[in-house]
Coordinates of C-alpha atoms in Angstrom, one line a residue:
M142 CA 14.3 7.3 59.1
V143 CA 11.9 6.4 56.3
E144 CA 8.4 5.1 57.1
I145 CA 6.4 3.4 54.4
I146 CA 2.6 3.0 54.8
P147 CA -0.2 2.0 52.5
I148 CA -3.0 4.4 51.7
P149 CA -6.1 2.4 50.6
A150 CA -7.8 3.5 47.4
F151 CA -10.6 2.2 45.3
R152 CA -11.6 -1.4 46.1
D153 CA -8.3 -3.0 46.7
N154 CA -5.4 -0.6 45.6
Y155 CA -2.6 0.6 47.9
I156 CA -0.9 3.9 47.2
W157 CA 2.4 3.7 49.0
L158 CA 3.4 6.7 51.1
L159 CA 7.1 7.2 52.0
H160 CA 7.9 9.9 54.5
D161 CA 10.4 11.1 57.1
R162 CA 7.7 13.0 59.2
G163 CA 8.3 16.1 57.1
H164 CA 8.6 15.3 53.5
A165 CA 7.0 12.5 51.4
A166 CA 6.7 10.7 48.1
V167 CA 3.9 8.5 46.9
V168 CA 3.8 5.5 44.5
D169 CA 1.0 5.0 42.0
P170 CA -1.6 7.6 43.1
G171 CA -4.6 6.6 41.1
D172 CA -6.7 8.9 43.4
A173 CA -5.5 12.2 44.8
T174 CA -8.1 12.5 47.5
P175 CA -6.9 10.0 50.1
V176 CA -3.3 11.1 49.5
L177 CA -4.1 14.8 50.2
S178 CA -6.0 13.7 53.2
E179 CA -3.1 11.7 54.6
L180 CA -0.6 14.5 53.8
R181 CA -2.7 17.0 55.8
R182 CA -3.3 14.6 58.7
R183 CA 0.5 14.0 59.0
G184 CA 1.6 17.5 58.1
L185 CA 3.7 16.3 55.2
A186 CA 5.0 18.1 52.1
L187 CA 4.8 16.0 48.9
D188 CA 8.1 16.2 47.0
A189 CA 7.8 13.2 44.5
I190 CA 5.4 10.9 42.7
L191 CA 6.5 7.6 41.3
V192 CA 4.4 5.9 38.7
T193 CA 5.0 2.3 37.7
H194 CA 2.7 2.1 34.6
H195 CA 0.0 3.8 32.7
H196 CA -3.2 2.1 34.0
H197 CA -5.7 4.7 35.3
D198 CA -5.8 3.4 38.9
H199 CA -2.0 4.1 39.1
Q200 CA -1.9 7.6 37.6
D201 CA -5.2 9.4 37.6
G202 CA -4.5 11.3 40.7
V203 CA -1.1 12.7 39.6
A204 CA -2.3 15.9 37.9
E205 CA -4.4 16.9 40.9
L206 CA -1.5 16.2 43.3
L207 CA 0.9 18.3 41.1
A208 CA -1.5 21.2 41.1
A209 CA -1.9 21.0 44.9
C210 CA 1.8 20.5 45.6
P211 CA 3.8 22.8 43.2
Q212 CA 7.2 21.7 44.5
C213 CA 6.4 18.1 43.6
V214 CA 8.1 16.2 40.7
A215 CA 6.5 13.2 39.0
H216 CA 8.5 10.3 37.6
A217 CA 6.9 8.0 35.0
P218 CA 8.1 5.3 32.6
R219 CA 9.7 6.6 29.4
A220 CA 7.9 3.9 27.4
G221 CA 4.4 5.1 28.3
H222 CA 2.3 8.1 27.4
Y223 CA 1.5 10.5 30.2
T224 CA -0.2 13.9 29.9
F225 CA 1.0 15.4 33.1
P226 CA 4.5 17.0 33.5
H227 CA 7.0 14.3 34.5
R228 CA 10.6 13.1 34.3
P229 CA 10.8 9.9 32.2
T230 CA 12.4 6.9 33.8
A231 CA 14.0 3.9 32.1
E232 CA 16.2 0.9 33.0
G233 CA 19.1 1.8 35.2
D234 CA 18.0 5.4 35.9
R235 CA 18.3 6.6 39.5
V236 CA 15.6 8.6 41.2
E237 CA 17.1 10.5 44.1
L238 CA 14.8 11.6 46.9
D239 CA 16.7 14.0 49.2
R240 CA 13.7 13.8 51.6
P241 CA 12.8 11.2 52.8
G242 CA 16.3 10.1 51.8
L243 CA 16.2 7.3 49.3
V244 CA 17.9 6.6 46.0
L245 CA 15.7 4.3 43.8
R246 CA 17.0 2.3 40.8
V247 CA 14.6 1.9 37.9
M248 CA 14.0 -1.6 36.6
E249 CA 12.0 -2.2 33.4
I250 CA 9.7 -5.1 34.0
P251 CA 7.3 -5.4 31.0
G252 CA 4.6 -8.0 30.7
H253 CA 1.6 -6.6 32.6
T254 CA 2.1 -3.5 30.4
L255 CA 4.9 -2.7 28.0
D256 CA 5.9 0.4 30.0
H257 CA 5.9 -1.1 33.5
V258 CA 8.8 -0.3 35.7
A259 CA 9.8 -1.0 39.3
Y260 CA 11.6 1.3 41.8
Y261 CA 14.2 -0.4 44.0
A262 CA 16.0 1.1 47.0
P263 CA 17.3 -1.9 48.9
P264 CA 15.5 -3.5 50.7
H265 CA 12.4 -1.7 49.3
L266 CA 10.9 -2.7 46.0
F267 CA 7.8 -0.9 44.5
C268 CA 6.6 -3.4 41.9
G269 CA 3.2 -2.1 40.9
D270 CA 1.1 -4.8 39.2
T271 CA 3.9 -7.2 38.1
L272 CA 4.3 -9.1 41.4
F273 CA 1.5 -9.7 43.9
G274 CA 1.3 -11.5 47.2
C275 CA 1.3 -15.2 46.0
G276 CA 0.5 -14.1 42.5
C277 CA 1.3 -11.9 39.5
G278 CA -0.4 -9.5 37.2
R279 CA -2.4 -10.4 34.1
V280 CA -0.8 -9.8 30.7
F281 CA -2.4 -6.8 29.0
Q282 CA 0.5 -6.0 26.6
G283 CA 3.4 -8.1 25.5
D284 CA 3.2 -11.8 26.3
C285 CA 3.5 -14.2 29.2
R286 CA 7.1 -15.0 28.3
Q287 CA 8.0 -11.3 28.8
L288 CA 6.2 -11.3 32.2
H289 CA 8.0 -14.5 33.2
R290 CA 11.3 -12.9 32.5
S291 CA 10.4 -9.8 34.5
L292 CA 9.3 -11.9 37.5
Q293 CA 12.5 -13.8 37.3
R294 CA 14.4 -10.5 37.7
L295 CA 12.4 -9.7 40.8
A296 CA 12.8 -13.2 42.2
A297 CA 16.6 -12.9 41.9
L298 CA 16.7 -9.9 44.3
P299 CA 17.9 -10.6 47.8
E300 CA 15.6 -12.7 50.0
H301 CA 15.1 -9.9 52.5
T302 CA 13.8 -7.5 49.8
L303 CA 10.3 -6.2 50.7
A304 CA 7.9 -6.0 47.8
Y305 CA 5.3 -3.3 48.0
C306 CA 2.6 -4.5 45.6
A307 CA -0.2 -2.2 44.4
H308 CA -3.2 -4.4 45.2
E309 CA -4.5 -6.4 48.2
Y310 CA -5.0 -9.7 46.3
T311 CA -3.0 -12.1 48.6
E312 CA -6.0 -14.0 50.0
A313 CA -7.6 -14.7 46.6
N314 CA -4.2 -15.5 45.1
I315 CA -3.5 -18.1 47.8
R316 CA -6.8 -19.8 47.0
F317 CA -5.6 -20.4 43.5
A318 CA -2.1 -21.4 44.7
L319 CA -3.4 -24.1 47.0
G320 CA -5.2 -25.6 44.0
V321 CA -1.8 -26.3 42.3
D322 CA 0.4 -26.8 45.3
P323 CA -1.8 -28.1 48.2
D324 CA 0.9 -29.9 50.1
N325 CA 3.3 -26.9 50.5
P326 CA 3.6 -26.3 54.2
A327 CA 4.9 -22.8 53.8
L328 CA 1.9 -22.0 51.6
R329 CA -0.5 -23.5 54.2
A330 CA 1.1 -21.4 56.9
R331 CA 0.8 -18.3 54.8
A332 CA -2.9 -19.0 54.1
A333 CA -3.6 -19.2 57.9
E334 CA -1.6 -16.0 58.6
T335 CA -3.2 -14.1 55.7
A336 CA -6.7 -15.1 56.9
R337 CA -5.8 -13.8 60.4
L338 CA -4.6 -10.5 59.0
R339 CA -7.6 -9.9 56.7
T340 CA -10.1 -10.9 59.4
Q341 CA -8.6 -8.0 61.4
H342 CA -8.6 -5.7 58.2
F343 CA -4.8 -5.5 58.3
P344 CA -2.8 -5.4 55.0
T345 CA -0.9 -8.5 53.9
L346 CA 1.8 -6.3 52.3
P347 CA 4.6 -5.7 51.9
T348 CA 5.7 -9.3 51.2
S349 CA 9.2 -10.6 51.0
I350 CA 11.1 -12.2 48.1
A351 CA 11.9 -15.1 50.4
L352 CA 8.2 -15.7 51.1
E353 CA 7.3 -15.4 47.4
R354 CA 9.9 -17.9 46.4
A355 CA 8.6 -20.3 49.0
T356 CA 4.8 -19.9 48.2
N357 CA 4.1 -18.1 45.0
P358 CA 3.5 -20.7 42.2
F359 CA 4.5 -18.1 39.5
L360 CA 8.0 -17.9 41.0
R361 CA 8.3 -21.7 41.4
C362 CA 7.8 -22.8 37.7
D363 CA 11.3 -24.4 37.7
R364 CA 10.2 -26.8 40.4
P365 CA 6.5 -27.6 39.8
A366 CA 4.7 -29.3 42.7
P367 CA 3.4 -32.9 42.2
L368 CA -0.2 -31.9 41.5
L369 CA 0.9 -29.2 39.0
R370 CA 3.2 -31.8 37.3
E371 CA 0.2 -34.0 36.8
L372 CA -1.8 -31.1 35.3
L373 CA 1.1 -30.3 33.0
R374 CA 1.3 -34.0 31.9
Q375 CA -2.5 -34.0 31.1
H376 CA -2.1 -30.8 29.0
Q377 CA 1.2 -32.0 27.4
V378 CA 3.2 -29.1 28.8
P379 CA 6.8 -30.1 29.6
A380 CA 7.5 -29.7 33.3
D381 CA 11.1 -28.9 32.7
D382 CA 10.3 -25.8 30.6
A383 CA 9.8 -23.1 33.3
E384 CA 8.6 -20.5 30.7
R385 CA 5.9 -22.8 29.3
V386 CA 4.9 -23.8 32.9
F387 CA 4.5 -20.2 33.7
C388 CA 2.3 -19.5 30.7
F389 CA 0.1 -22.5 31.5
L390 CA -0.3 -21.3 35.1
R391 CA -1.2 -17.7 34.0
E392 CA -3.8 -19.0 31.5
R393 CA -5.2 -21.3 34.2
K394 CA -5.5 -18.5 36.7
N395 CA -7.2 -16.2 34.1
A396 CA -10.0 -18.8 34.0
F397 CA -10.0 -19.6 37.8
Q398 CA -13.5 -19.3 39.4
Y399 CA -13.5 -17.7 42.8
P400 CA -16.2 -18.3 45.4
L401 CA -18.6 -15.4 46.0
T402 CA -16.9 -14.7 49.3
Y403 CA -13.7 -13.8 47.6
P404 CA -12.9 -10.8 45.5
N405 CA -12.0 -11.8 41.9
P406 CA -8.7 -10.1 41.1
I407 CA -9.2 -8.2 37.8
I408 CA -5.4 -8.0 37.2

């Protein structure tokens, strides 16, 4: 039986720990210290590391973890440049974890970075910084059309798929989403539940593909809400062109001003 838990890191990162009470794997360890602490606390042997992309907050702890856990094998995208020993992963590859007992399929999902991959073992999806709770990553490499295509791949996964995003951005993302889709009852319900969870310092992740389809404006560009349609009309963006709607939304979110009480997502 695999248990998956978030290890908080930095300001708002989650390093995902997968374990069977004896052996473990981690996803995107930007910091080795909290991982080593959790491994010791639970008495776990680290067998594998999965890296989704090259940004420092996703890979800076890998070398230290490999040094501390000689039996561990790191997996990282073939399209990226990594200085630690690793097995390169690319579209369609399989990463087999004998313990804790998962076979993950590699999906290339560029847009946030060109080397970005996801690891998918139904119903679990480790999607790094491409999909967030009620949002998506910024475009650092490639272009918004590339990111849109990657998100469409994730949105096409079964509704019950659980997405383990790498940052706790849901509350801030919902604030933006309400600004373009204020009359969405599913989004309003999600806002209330998210506020409840964060008030108690609980994570809002993993999320589900079903919930994202219902509430995430970046996955709903083929059916813009009435207020968004009016904004598109004002900016002469055709509402029936989902790709252009997505790019408009991503640019608008880049410039979105958050109240001081909200963390401003940097990604």
